[in-house]
């Protein structure tokens, strides 16, 4: 299991390739890439800055991954999350999961993303263009993210 | 009792504090909870009041674990206050 | 929407990168890679050969993708499926989906895989090593794949 | 009525046929269904009988669409028989 918090970009293709080659009995690789959108709540976004809580971030992601490993039959997990300043189309996060069969990897990958979105201490601030005006604002947490996480609390 | 406090995102920006070391008299602050600590800090000014006990949702962590307002603090704890997270 | 059936391998990282860059309002990229396992039903697998029904394969994948697009708010889909002879750890299939938000892309990608597994005309034959003996056998369809597909038939 | 038939995977291998053009007398084969076609082909030999009407599950397609045994065939149709699919 690998968890990396970094300012620099990453080569998602290479990371996924290394992960899936780690075991010869890997049959399924599910990955999620989150990237900066050029629009949010109707406004043009030109820059996004990500702040985090060093120390807690790694522990939160470790705990989320441990939960996924105890719930589903998966081989390995890779999480890379960037911090710092990014532009539209830049990669923010990669979560990749390998397993023997696809069902487990799909569930674990989505579970990790839903928990990361609601429990890992990252905060986004965006620079928006509204006509001629440039404005900075903190991105608000979404209720839909809380709802997405709640689904996993149901008996399974 | 000595604790270390971190502030993040909107709280850090508005309070103009990213971290502080706080020493509280043991007798006065026995059984200190997250909520009591917020109330203590909120006395500093209107801005502190608004940021910690206003309508902004504030989450707390003790030693890197998310906790509720009722969580108890111990000597040497690292406490953090921040808005709901928005990573990913 | 892109559907490719080919014998040669593909660069999953490059394909995913091109897909996610197609739109600046892409926020989520979910991808699935299926690869050859070195074991199946307890036996060591040394080679896998994939046969398909040219003409029908493309139409089946097109129909599956159309269904996904009508059910979820997704921007684009890429499917690459290899045919011919492959070795353990070789890539067999890539399904990548881009959307504004992750929930839609996760559902669409898993839906496409579940339908591909039960409706697209591909057949696998594997070469197994059982001690000193080399044997060839057709891979049997799995009931769990039918069950996976059935889940999507429920009202949503 | 003329139809084209394709066989895939285990059927192709065992029957030693990958494709064939079949002409059937219109009067005798009016209302031809997939099941009736299977029965017609099964008369060729025990192997054909086993592969098309035996315990192996056989799926059929007409003009590239999966169909049931009850589906009707028309002149010029492309029919295919194969085991349950195992791609992905």
CSV table of C-alpha atoms in Angstrom, one decimal:
chain,number,residue,atom,x,y,z
A,1,UNK,CA,0.0,0.0,0.0
A,2,UNK,CA,1.4,3.4,-1.1
A,3,UNK,CA,0.2,6.8,0.0
A,4,UNK,CA,2.0,9.9,-1.4
A,5,UNK,CA,1.2,13.6,-0.8
A,6,UNK,CA,3.2,15.8,-3.2
A,7,UNK,CA,3.3,19.1,-5.0
A,8,UNK,CA,4.7,17.7,-8.3
A,9,UNK,CA,2.5,16.1,-11.0
A,10,UNK,CA,2.6,12.3,-11.5
A,11,UNK,CA,2.6,9.9,-14.5
A,12,UNK,CA,-0.7,8.1,-13.9
A,13,UNK,CA,0.0,5.6,-16.7
A,14,UNK,CA,3.4,4.6,-15.2
A,15,UNK,CA,2.0,4.4,-11.6
A,16,UNK,CA,-0.9,2.2,-12.7
A,17,UNK,CA,1.5,0.0,-14.7
A,18,UNK,CA,3.8,-0.6,-11.8
A,19,UNK,CA,0.9,-1.4,-9.5
A,20,UNK,CA,-0.7,-3.9,-11.8
A,21,UNK,CA,2.6,-5.7,-12.5
A,22,UNK,CA,3.2,-6.2,-8.7
A,23,UNK,CA,1.3,-9.5,-8.8
A,24,UNK,CA,0.9,-11.9,-11.6
A,25,UNK,CA,-2.5,-13.0,-10.3
A,26,UNK,CA,-3.9,-9.4,-10.7
A,27,UNK,CA,-6.9,-9.6,-13.0
A,28,UNK,CA,-8.5,-6.2,-12.4
A,29,UNK,CA,-7.2,-2.6,-12.0
A,30,UNK,CA,-9.7,0.1,-11.2
A,31,UNK,CA,-8.4,3.7,-11.0
A,32,UNK,CA,-9.8,7.1,-10.4
A,33,UNK,CA,-8.1,10.4,-11.5
A,34,UNK,CA,-9.6,13.6,-10.2
A,35,UNK,CA,-8.6,16.7,-12.2
A,36,UNK,CA,-9.1,20.5,-12.0
A,37,UNK,CA,-12.3,21.6,-13.8
A,38,UNK,CA,-12.3,25.0,-15.6
A,39,UNK,CA,-15.7,25.7,-14.1
A,40,UNK,CA,-17.3,25.5,-10.7
A,41,UNK,CA,-20.8,26.7,-9.6
A,42,UNK,CA,-21.1,28.5,-12.9
A,43,UNK,CA,-17.9,30.5,-12.7
A,44,UNK,CA,-14.7,30.1,-14.7
A,45,UNK,CA,-11.9,28.7,-12.6
A,46,UNK,CA,-8.3,29.7,-13.6
A,47,UNK,CA,-6.3,28.3,-10.6
A,48,UNK,CA,-6.9,25.9,-7.7
A,49,UNK,CA,-4.8,25.7,-4.6
A,50,UNK,CA,-4.8,22.7,-2.3
A,51,UNK,CA,-3.8,22.9,1.3
A,52,UNK,CA,-3.6,20.0,3.7
A,53,UNK,CA,-2.7,19.0,7.3
A,54,UNK,CA,0.6,17.2,7.1
A,55,UNK,CA,0.7,14.3,9.5
A,56,UNK,CA,-3.0,13.9,9.7
A,57,UNK,CA,-3.5,13.5,6.0
A,58,UNK,CA,-1.3,10.4,5.7
A,59,UNK,CA,-3.0,8.8,8.8
A,60,UNK,CA,-6.5,9.5,7.4
A,61,UNK,CA,-5.6,8.0,4.1
A,62,UNK,CA,-4.0,5.0,5.8
A,63,UNK,CA,-7.1,4.4,7.9
A,64,UNK,CA,-9.4,4.7,4.8
A,65,UNK,CA,-7.2,2.2,2.9
A,66,UNK,CA,-7.1,-0.2,5.9
A,67,UNK,CA,-10.9,-0.1,6.0
A,68,UNK,CA,-11.1,-0.9,2.3
A,69,UNK,CA,-8.7,-3.8,2.7
A,70,UNK,CA,-10.7,-5.3,5.5
A,71,UNK,CA,-14.0,-5.0,3.6
A,72,UNK,CA,-12.9,-6.2,0.2
A,73,UNK,CA,-10.6,-8.9,-1.2
A,74,UNK,CA,-8.1,-6.5,-2.9
A,75,UNK,CA,-4.3,-7.0,-3.4
A,76,UNK,CA,-3.0,-3.4,-3.2
A,77,UNK,CA,-3.9,0.3,-3.2
A,78,UNK,CA,-2.1,3.3,-4.4
A,79,UNK,CA,-3.1,6.9,-3.5
A,80,UNK,CA,-1.3,10.0,-4.8
A,81,UNK,CA,-2.7,13.4,-3.8
A,82,UNK,CA,-1.2,16.7,-4.9
A,83,UNK,CA,-1.1,19.9,-2.9
A,84,UNK,CA,-0.2,23.4,-4.0
A,85,UNK,CA,-1.3,25.3,-7.0
A,86,UNK,CA,-2.8,23.7,-10.1
A,87,UNK,CA,-4.5,24.7,-13.4
A,88,UNK,CA,-7.6,23.4,-15.2
A,89,UNK,CA,-7.0,19.8,-16.6
A,90,UNK,CA,-4.2,19.2,-14.0
A,91,UNK,CA,-4.4,16.0,-12.1
A,92,UNK,CA,-5.2,16.3,-8.4
A,93,UNK,CA,-5.6,12.8,-7.2
A,94,UNK,CA,-5.0,9.2,-8.3
A,95,UNK,CA,-6.5,6.2,-6.5
A,96,UNK,CA,-5.7,2.8,-8.0
A,97,UNK,CA,-6.8,-0.6,-6.7
A,98,UNK,CA,-5.8,-4.1,-7.9
A,99,UNK,CA,-7.6,-7.3,-7.2
A,100,UNK,CA,-8.2,-10.7,-8.8
A,101,UNK,CA,-11.7,-9.8,-10.0
A,102,UNK,CA,-13.3,-6.5,-10.9
A,103,UNK,CA,-16.2,-6.2,-8.4
A,104,UNK,CA,-13.9,-5.9,-5.4
A,105,UNK,CA,-11.6,-3.3,-7.0
A,106,UNK,CA,-14.5,-1.1,-8.2
A,107,UNK,CA,-16.1,-1.0,-4.8
A,108,UNK,CA,-12.9,-0.4,-2.9
A,109,UNK,CA,-11.8,2.4,-5.3
A,110,UNK,CA,-15.1,4.2,-5.0
A,111,UNK,CA,-15.2,3.7,-1.2
A,112,UNK,CA,-11.7,5.2,-0.9
A,113,UNK,CA,-12.7,8.2,-3.0
A,114,UNK,CA,-16.0,8.8,-1.0
A,115,UNK,CA,-14.1,8.7,2.3
A,116,UNK,CA,-11.2,10.7,1.1
A,117,UNK,CA,-13.6,13.4,0.0
A,118,UNK,CA,-15.2,13.6,3.5
A,119,UNK,CA,-12.4,12.6,5.9
A,120,UNK,CA,-9.0,13.5,4.5
A,121,UNK,CA,-7.8,17.0,5.6
A,122,UNK,CA,-7.5,18.7,2.3
A,123,UNK,CA,-9.0,22.1,1.4
A,124,UNK,CA,-9.4,23.8,-2.0
A,125,UNK,CA,-9.3,27.4,-2.8
A,126,UNK,CA,-10.0,28.6,-6.3
A,127,UNK,CA,-9.4,31.7,-8.3
A,128,UNK,CA,-12.4,32.5,-10.5
A,129,UNK,CA,-12.9,34.9,-13.3
A,130,UNK,CA,-16.3,36.7,-13.2
A,131,UNK,CA,-16.2,39.0,-16.2
A,132,UNK,CA,-13.2,41.2,-15.7
A,133,UNK,CA,-13.1,40.5,-12.0
A,134,UNK,CA,-10.7,37.9,-10.5
A,135,UNK,CA,-11.9,36.5,-7.1
A,136,UNK,CA,-10.5,34.0,-4.7
A,137,UNK,CA,-12.8,31.7,-2.7
A,138,UNK,CA,-12.7,28.6,-0.6
A,139,UNK,CA,-14.5,25.7,-2.2
A,140,UNK,CA,-17.5,24.7,-0.1
A,141,UNK,CA,-18.0,21.1,1.0
A,142,UNK,CA,-20.9,19.3,-0.8
A,143,UNK,CA,-23.8,17.5,0.8
A,144,UNK,CA,-23.7,15.0,-2.1
A,145,UNK,CA,-20.2,14.0,-0.8
A,146,UNK,CA,-21.6,13.3,2.7
A,147,UNK,CA,-24.4,11.3,1.1
A,148,UNK,CA,-22.0,9.3,-1.0
A,149,UNK,CA,-20.0,8.3,2.1
A,150,UNK,CA,-23.2,7.4,4.0
A,151,UNK,CA,-24.1,4.7,1.5
A,152,UNK,CA,-21.1,2.6,2.7
A,153,UNK,CA,-22.3,2.7,6.3
A,154,UNK,CA,-25.3,0.4,5.4
A,155,UNK,CA,-24.9,-3.3,6.2
A,156,UNK,CA,-23.2,-5.1,3.4
B,1,UNK,CA,-2.0,21.8,30.7
B,2,UNK,CA,-0.2,22.5,27.5
B,3,UNK,CA,-1.7,21.9,24.1
B,4,UNK,CA,-0.7,22.8,20.5
B,5,UNK,CA,-3.4,24.1,18.2
B,6,UNK,CA,-3.4,24.2,14.4
B,7,UNK,CA,-5.8,26.2,12.2
B,8,UNK,CA,-6.4,25.4,8.5
B,9,UNK,CA,-8.0,26.9,5.4
B,10,UNK,CA,-10.6,29.7,6.1
B,11,UNK,CA,-9.9,29.6,9.8
B,12,UNK,CA,-6.2,30.1,9.4
B,13,UNK,CA,-6.7,32.8,6.9
B,14,UNK,CA,-9.3,34.8,8.9
B,15,UNK,CA,-7.8,34.3,12.3
B,16,UNK,CA,-4.3,35.0,11.0
B,17,UNK,CA,-3.0,32.1,13.0
B,18,UNK,CA,-1.7,28.8,11.7
B,19,UNK,CA,-0.5,27.4,15.0
B,20,UNK,CA,-0.1,28.3,18.6
B,21,UNK,CA,1.0,26.8,21.9
B,22,UNK,CA,-1.5,27.3,24.6
B,23,UNK,CA,-1.0,26.8,28.3
B,24,UNK,CA,-4.1,26.5,30.5
B,25,UNK,CA,-4.2,26.3,34.3
B,26,UNK,CA,-4.8,22.7,35.2
B,27,UNK,CA,-7.3,23.4,38.0
B,28,UNK,CA,-9.5,25.7,35.9
B,29,UNK,CA,-9.4,23.6,32.8
B,30,UNK,CA,-9.8,20.1,34.2
B,31,UNK,CA,-12.1,18.0,31.9
B,32,UNK,CA,-11.4,20.3,29.0
B,33,UNK,CA,-13.4,19.3,25.9
B,34,UNK,CA,-13.1,20.5,22.3
B,35,UNK,CA,-16.3,22.6,22.8
B,36,UNK,CA,-14.9,24.2,26.0
B,37,UNK,CA,-11.6,25.0,24.2
B,38,UNK,CA,-13.6,26.6,21.3
B,39,UNK,CA,-15.5,28.7,23.9
B,40,UNK,CA,-12.2,29.7,25.6
B,41,UNK,CA,-10.7,30.8,22.2
B,42,UNK,CA,-13.9,32.5,21.1
B,43,UNK,CA,-13.5,35.0,24.0
B,44,UNK,CA,-10.6,36.6,22.2
B,45,UNK,CA,-12.6,38.7,19.8
B,46,UNK,CA,-15.7,38.8,17.6
B,47,UNK,CA,-13.8,37.3,14.8
B,48,UNK,CA,-12.7,34.3,16.9
B,49,UNK,CA,-16.3,34.0,18.1
B,50,UNK,CA,-17.7,34.0,14.6
B,51,UNK,CA,-15.1,31.5,13.2
B,52,UNK,CA,-15.3,29.0,16.0
B,53,UNK,CA,-18.9,29.2,17.3
B,54,UNK,CA,-20.6,31.0,14.4
B,55,UNK,CA,-22.5,29.5,11.5
B,56,UNK,CA,-19.4,28.1,9.8
B,57,UNK,CA,-19.2,24.4,10.4
B,58,UNK,CA,-15.9,23.7,12.2
B,59,UNK,CA,-14.4,20.2,12.5
B,60,UNK,CA,-11.9,19.3,15.1
B,61,UNK,CA,-9.1,16.8,15.4
B,62,UNK,CA,-7.1,15.6,18.3
B,63,UNK,CA,-3.7,14.0,17.6
B,64,UNK,CA,-4.7,13.6,13.9
B,65,UNK,CA,-8.1,11.9,14.5
B,66,UNK,CA,-11.4,13.6,13.7
B,67,UNK,CA,-13.4,14.1,16.9
B,68,UNK,CA,-16.7,15.5,18.2
B,69,UNK,CA,-17.1,18.6,20.3
B,70,UNK,CA,-17.5,16.4,23.4
B,71,UNK,CA,-14.0,14.8,23.0
B,72,UNK,CA,-11.7,15.4,26.1
B,73,UNK,CA,-8.3,16.9,25.8
B,74,UNK,CA,-5.1,15.8,27.6
B,75,UNK,CA,-1.8,17.5,28.3
B,76,UNK,CA,0.4,17.5,25.3
B,77,UNK,CA,-2.4,17.0,22.8
B,78,UNK,CA,-2.2,18.4,19.3
B,79,UNK,CA,-5.6,19.9,18.4
B,80,UNK,CA,-6.7,21.2,15.0
B,81,UNK,CA,-9.7,23.3,13.8
B,82,UNK,CA,-10.7,23.4,10.2
B,83,UNK,CA,-13.8,23.7,7.9
B,84,UNK,CA,-15.3,20.5,6.3
B,85,UNK,CA,-12.7,19.0,4.0
B,86,UNK,CA,-12.8,19.5,0.2
B,87,UNK,CA,-10.0,17.4,-1.3
B,88,UNK,CA,-10.0,14.8,-4.0
C,1,UNK,CA,-16.9,7.7,-28.0
C,2,UNK,CA,-14.2,5.4,-29.2
C,3,UNK,CA,-14.3,1.6,-29.6
C,4,UNK,CA,-11.2,-0.3,-30.8
C,5,UNK,CA,-10.7,-4.0,-31.2
C,6,UNK,CA,-7.0,-4.8,-31.9
C,7,UNK,CA,-4.3,-7.4,-31.5
C,8,UNK,CA,-1.5,-5.1,-30.4
C,9,UNK,CA,-1.0,-3.8,-26.9
C,10,UNK,CA,-2.0,-0.3,-25.9
C,11,UNK,CA,-0.5,2.5,-23.7
C,12,UNK,CA,-3.2,2.9,-21.1
C,13,UNK,CA,-1.6,6.0,-19.6
C,14,UNK,CA,-1.6,7.8,-22.9
C,15,UNK,CA,-5.1,6.8,-23.8
C,16,UNK,CA,-6.4,7.9,-20.4
C,17,UNK,CA,-4.5,11.2,-20.7
C,18,UNK,CA,-5.9,12.0,-24.2
C,19,UNK,CA,-9.4,11.2,-23.0
C,20,UNK,CA,-9.3,13.3,-19.9
C,21,UNK,CA,-7.8,16.3,-21.8
C,22,UNK,CA,-10.7,16.2,-24.3
C,23,UNK,CA,-12.8,18.5,-22.2
C,24,UNK,CA,-11.7,21.2,-19.7
C,25,UNK,CA,-14.7,20.6,-17.5
C,26,UNK,CA,-13.7,17.0,-16.9
C,27,UNK,CA,-13.5,16.4,-13.2
C,28,UNK,CA,-13.5,12.6,-12.9
C,29,UNK,CA,-11.8,9.8,-14.9
C,30,UNK,CA,-12.6,6.2,-13.9
C,31,UNK,CA,-10.8,3.5,-15.8
C,32,UNK,CA,-10.8,-0.3,-15.7
C,33,UNK,CA,-7.9,-2.4,-17.0
C,34,UNK,CA,-8.4,-6.2,-17.3
C,35,UNK,CA,-5.3,-8.2,-17.5
C,36,UNK,CA,-4.3,-11.9,-17.9
C,37,UNK,CA,-4.0,-13.7,-14.6
C,38,UNK,CA,-1.3,-16.4,-14.2
C,39,UNK,CA,-3.8,-18.7,-12.5
C,40,UNK,CA,-7.4,-19.8,-13.2
C,41,UNK,CA,-9.5,-22.3,-11.3
C,42,UNK,CA,-6.3,-23.4,-9.5
C,43,UNK,CA,-4.2,-24.1,-12.6
C,44,UNK,CA,-1.2,-22.1,-13.8
C,45,UNK,CA,-2.0,-20.2,-17.0
C,46,UNK,CA,0.8,-19.6,-19.5
C,47,UNK,CA,-1.1,-18.3,-22.5
C,48,UNK,CA,-4.5,-16.8,-23.2
C,49,UNK,CA,-6.1,-16.5,-26.7
C,50,UNK,CA,-9.1,-14.3,-27.4
C,51,UNK,CA,-11.4,-14.8,-30.3
C,52,UNK,CA,-14.2,-12.5,-31.3
C,53,UNK,CA,-17.0,-12.0,-33.8
C,54,UNK,CA,-15.9,-9.1,-36.0
C,55,UNK,CA,-18.8,-6.9,-36.9
C,56,UNK,CA,-21.0,-7.9,-33.9
C,57,UNK,CA,-18.4,-7.0,-31.3
C,58,UNK,CA,-18.3,-3.4,-32.3
C,59,UNK,CA,-22.1,-3.2,-32.5
C,60,UNK,CA,-22.5,-4.8,-29.0
C,61,UNK,CA,-19.9,-2.4,-27.4
C,62,UNK,CA,-21.6,0.5,-29.2
C,63,UNK,CA,-25.0,-0.5,-27.8
C,64,UNK,CA,-23.6,-1.0,-24.3
C,65,UNK,CA,-21.9,2.5,-24.4
C,66,UNK,CA,-25.1,4.1,-25.7
C,67,UNK,CA,-27.0,2.6,-22.8
C,68,UNK,CA,-24.5,4.0,-20.3
C,69,UNK,CA,-24.6,7.4,-21.9
C,70,UNK,CA,-28.4,7.5,-21.7
C,71,UNK,CA,-28.4,6.4,-18.0
C,72,UNK,CA,-25.6,8.6,-16.6
C,73,UNK,CA,-24.4,12.1,-17.1
C,74,UNK,CA,-21.0,11.2,-18.7
C,75,UNK,CA,-18.9,13.1,-21.3
C,76,UNK,CA,-17.1,10.3,-23.1
C,77,UNK,CA,-16.2,6.7,-23.2
C,78,UNK,CA,-13.2,4.8,-24.5
C,79,UNK,CA,-13.1,1.0,-24.9
C,80,UNK,CA,-10.1,-0.9,-26.2
C,81,UNK,CA,-10.3,-4.7,-26.3
C,82,UNK,CA,-7.5,-6.9,-27.5
C,83,UNK,CA,-7.9,-10.2,-29.4
C,84,UNK,CA,-5.2,-12.8,-30.2
C,85,UNK,CA,-2.7,-14.4,-27.9
C,86,UNK,CA,-1.5,-12.9,-24.6
C,87,UNK,CA,0.6,-13.8,-21.6
C,88,UNK,CA,0.1,-13.3,-17.9
C,89,UNK,CA,0.2,-9.6,-16.9
C,90,UNK,CA,-0.7,-8.5,-20.4
C,91,UNK,CA,-3.5,-6.0,-20.8
C,92,UNK,CA,-6.8,-7.4,-22.3
C,93,UNK,CA,-9.2,-4.5,-22.0
C,94,UNK,CA,-9.4,-0.8,-21.1
C,95,UNK,CA,-12.6,1.0,-20.3
C,96,UNK,CA,-12.3,4.6,-19.4
C,97,UNK,CA,-15.1,7.1,-18.7
C,98,UNK,CA,-14.9,10.8,-18.1
C,99,UNK,CA,-17.5,13.0,-16.4
C,100,UNK,CA,-17.9,16.2,-14.3
C,101,UNK,CA,-18.3,14.3,-11.0
C,102,UNK,CA,-17.1,10.9,-9.9
C,103,UNK,CA,-20.3,9.0,-9.1
C,104,UNK,CA,-21.5,9.0,-12.7
C,105,UNK,CA,-18.2,7.8,-14.1
C,106,UNK,CA,-17.8,5.0,-11.5
C,107,UNK,CA,-21.3,3.7,-12.3
C,108,UNK,CA,-21.0,3.9,-16.1
C,109,UNK,CA,-17.6,2.2,-16.1
C,110,UNK,CA,-18.7,-0.7,-14.0
C,111,UNK,CA,-22.0,-1.0,-16.0
C,112,UNK,CA,-20.0,-1.2,-19.2
C,113,UNK,CA,-17.7,-3.9,-17.9
C,114,UNK,CA,-20.6,-5.9,-16.5
C,115,UNK,CA,-22.4,-5.8,-19.9
C,116,UNK,CA,-19.2,-6.3,-21.9
C,117,UNK,CA,-18.6,-9.5,-19.9
C,118,UNK,CA,-22.0,-11.0,-20.7
C,119,UNK,CA,-23.0,-9.5,-24.1
C,120,UNK,CA,-19.9,-8.7,-26.2
C,121,UNK,CA,-18.9,-11.7,-28.4
C,122,UNK,CA,-15.4,-12.5,-27.1
C,123,UNK,CA,-14.2,-16.0,-26.1
C,124,UNK,CA,-11.1,-16.9,-24.1
C,125,UNK,CA,-9.1,-20.1,-24.5
C,126,UNK,CA,-6.2,-20.7,-22.1
C,127,UNK,CA,-3.1,-22.9,-22.0
C,128,UNK,CA,-2.6,-24.3,-18.6
C,129,UNK,CA,0.3,-26.1,-17.0
C,130,UNK,CA,-0.7,-29.0,-14.7
C,131,UNK,CA,2.6,-30.4,-13.5
C,132,UNK,CA,4.4,-31.5,-16.7
C,133,UNK,CA,1.2,-31.4,-18.7
C,134,UNK,CA,0.2,-28.6,-21.0
C,135,UNK,CA,-3.5,-28.4,-21.7
C,136,UNK,CA,-5.8,-26.1,-23.7
C,137,UNK,CA,-9.3,-25.3,-22.5
C,138,UNK,CA,-12.0,-22.8,-23.2
C,139,UNK,CA,-12.7,-20.5,-20.3
C,140,UNK,CA,-16.2,-21.1,-18.9
C,141,UNK,CA,-18.7,-18.3,-18.4
C,142,UNK,CA,-19.2,-17.4,-14.8
C,143,UNK,CA,-22.6,-17.2,-13.0
C,144,UNK,CA,-21.2,-14.2,-11.0
C,145,UNK,CA,-20.9,-12.3,-14.3
C,146,UNK,CA,-24.6,-12.8,-15.0
C,147,UNK,CA,-25.4,-11.8,-11.5
C,148,UNK,CA,-23.3,-8.6,-11.8
C,149,UNK,CA,-25.2,-7.7,-14.9
C,150,UNK,CA,-28.6,-8.4,-13.4
C,151,UNK,CA,-28.0,-5.7,-10.7
C,152,UNK,CA,-28.3,-3.0,-13.3
C,153,UNK,CA,-31.7,-4.2,-14.4
C,154,UNK,CA,-33.2,-3.0,-11.1
C,155,UNK,CA,-35.1,0.3,-11.2
C,156,UNK,CA,-32.7,3.2,-10.5
D,1,UNK,CA,-34.3,-18.9,-48.3
D,2,UNK,CA,-30.6,-18.2,-48.1
D,3,UNK,CA,-28.8,-17.6,-44.8
D,4,UNK,CA,-25.2,-17.3,-43.8
D,5,UNK,CA,-24.1,-19.0,-40.6
D,6,UNK,CA,-21.0,-18.4,-38.3
D,7,UNK,CA,-19.8,-20.6,-35.6
D,8,UNK,CA,-17.4,-19.4,-32.8
D,9,UNK,CA,-15.2,-20.8,-30.1
D,10,UNK,CA,-15.9,-24.3,-28.9
D,11,UNK,CA,-18.6,-24.8,-31.6
D,12,UNK,CA,-16.3,-23.7,-34.4
D,13,UNK,CA,-13.5,-26.0,-33.1
D,14,UNK,CA,-15.6,-29.1,-32.6
D,15,UNK,CA,-17.8,-28.8,-35.7
D,16,UNK,CA,-14.8,-27.8,-37.8
D,17,UNK,CA,-16.9,-25.1,-39.4
D,18,UNK,CA,-16.4,-21.4,-39.1
D,19,UNK,CA,-18.9,-20.3,-41.6
D,20,UNK,CA,-21.3,-21.7,-44.2
D,21,UNK,CA,-23.9,-20.5,-46.7
D,22,UNK,CA,-27.2,-22.5,-46.4
D,23,UNK,CA,-30.0,-22.6,-48.8
D,24,UNK,CA,-33.3,-23.9,-47.5
D,25,UNK,CA,-36.5,-24.6,-49.6
D,26,UNK,CA,-38.9,-21.7,-48.9
D,27,UNK,CA,-42.0,-23.8,-48.6
D,28,UNK,CA,-40.5,-26.3,-46.2
D,29,UNK,CA,-38.8,-23.7,-44.0
D,30,UNK,CA,-41.4,-20.9,-43.8
D,31,UNK,CA,-41.4,-19.4,-40.3
D,32,UNK,CA,-38.0,-20.7,-39.6
D,33,UNK,CA,-36.8,-19.9,-36.1
D,34,UNK,CA,-33.4,-20.2,-34.4
D,35,UNK,CA,-34.6,-23.3,-32.6
D,36,UNK,CA,-35.8,-24.9,-35.9
D,37,UNK,CA,-32.5,-24.1,-37.6
D,38,UNK,CA,-30.6,-25.7,-34.7
D,39,UNK,CA,-32.8,-28.8,-35.0
D,40,UNK,CA,-32.2,-28.9,-38.8
D,41,UNK,CA,-28.4,-28.6,-38.3
D,42,UNK,CA,-28.4,-31.2,-35.5
D,43,UNK,CA,-29.6,-33.8,-37.9
D,44,UNK,CA,-26.1,-33.8,-39.6
D,45,UNK,CA,-24.5,-36.0,-37.0
D,46,UNK,CA,-24.2,-36.8,-33.3
D,47,UNK,CA,-21.6,-34.1,-32.8
D,48,UNK,CA,-23.8,-31.5,-34.3
D,49,UNK,CA,-26.7,-32.8,-32.1
D,50,UNK,CA,-24.5,-32.5,-29.0
D,51,UNK,CA,-23.1,-29.1,-29.8
D,52,UNK,CA,-26.4,-27.4,-30.8
D,53,UNK,CA,-29.0,-29.2,-28.7
D,54,UNK,CA,-26.9,-30.9,-26.0
D,55,UNK,CA,-26.0,-29.7,-22.5
D,56,UNK,CA,-23.7,-26.9,-23.7
D,57,UNK,CA,-25.4,-23.6,-23.5
D,58,UNK,CA,-25.6,-22.1,-27.0
D,59,UNK,CA,-26.4,-18.5,-27.7
D,60,UNK,CA,-27.6,-17.2,-31.1
D,61,UNK,CA,-27.4,-14.0,-32.9
D,62,UNK,CA,-29.2,-12.7,-36.0
D,63,UNK,CA,-27.5,-9.9,-37.9
D,64,UNK,CA,-25.2,-9.2,-35.0
D,65,UNK,CA,-28.0,-9.0,-32.3
D,66,UNK,CA,-28.3,-11.5,-29.5
D,67,UNK,CA,-31.6,-13.4,-29.9
D,68,UNK,CA,-33.7,-16.1,-28.3
D,69,UNK,CA,-34.4,-19.6,-29.8
D,70,UNK,CA,-37.9,-18.3,-30.8
D,71,UNK,CA,-36.5,-15.5,-33.0
D,72,UNK,CA,-37.6,-15.7,-36.7
D,73,UNK,CA,-35.2,-15.9,-39.6
D,74,UNK,CA,-35.5,-14.0,-42.9
D,75,UNK,CA,-33.9,-14.5,-46.3
D,76,UNK,CA,-30.4,-13.0,-46.3
D,77,UNK,CA,-29.9,-13.1,-42.5
D,78,UNK,CA,-26.5,-13.6,-40.9
D,79,UNK,CA,-26.9,-16.1,-38.1
D,80,UNK,CA,-24.3,-17.0,-35.5
D,81,UNK,CA,-24.0,-19.7,-32.8
D,82,UNK,CA,-21.6,-19.6,-30.0
D,83,UNK,CA,-21.1,-20.4,-26.3
D,84,UNK,CA,-21.8,-17.8,-23.5
D,85,UNK,CA,-19.2,-15.0,-24.0
D,86,UNK,CA,-16.1,-14.8,-21.8
D,87,UNK,CA,-14.3,-11.5,-22.8
D,88,UNK,CA,-13.2,-8.6,-20.7
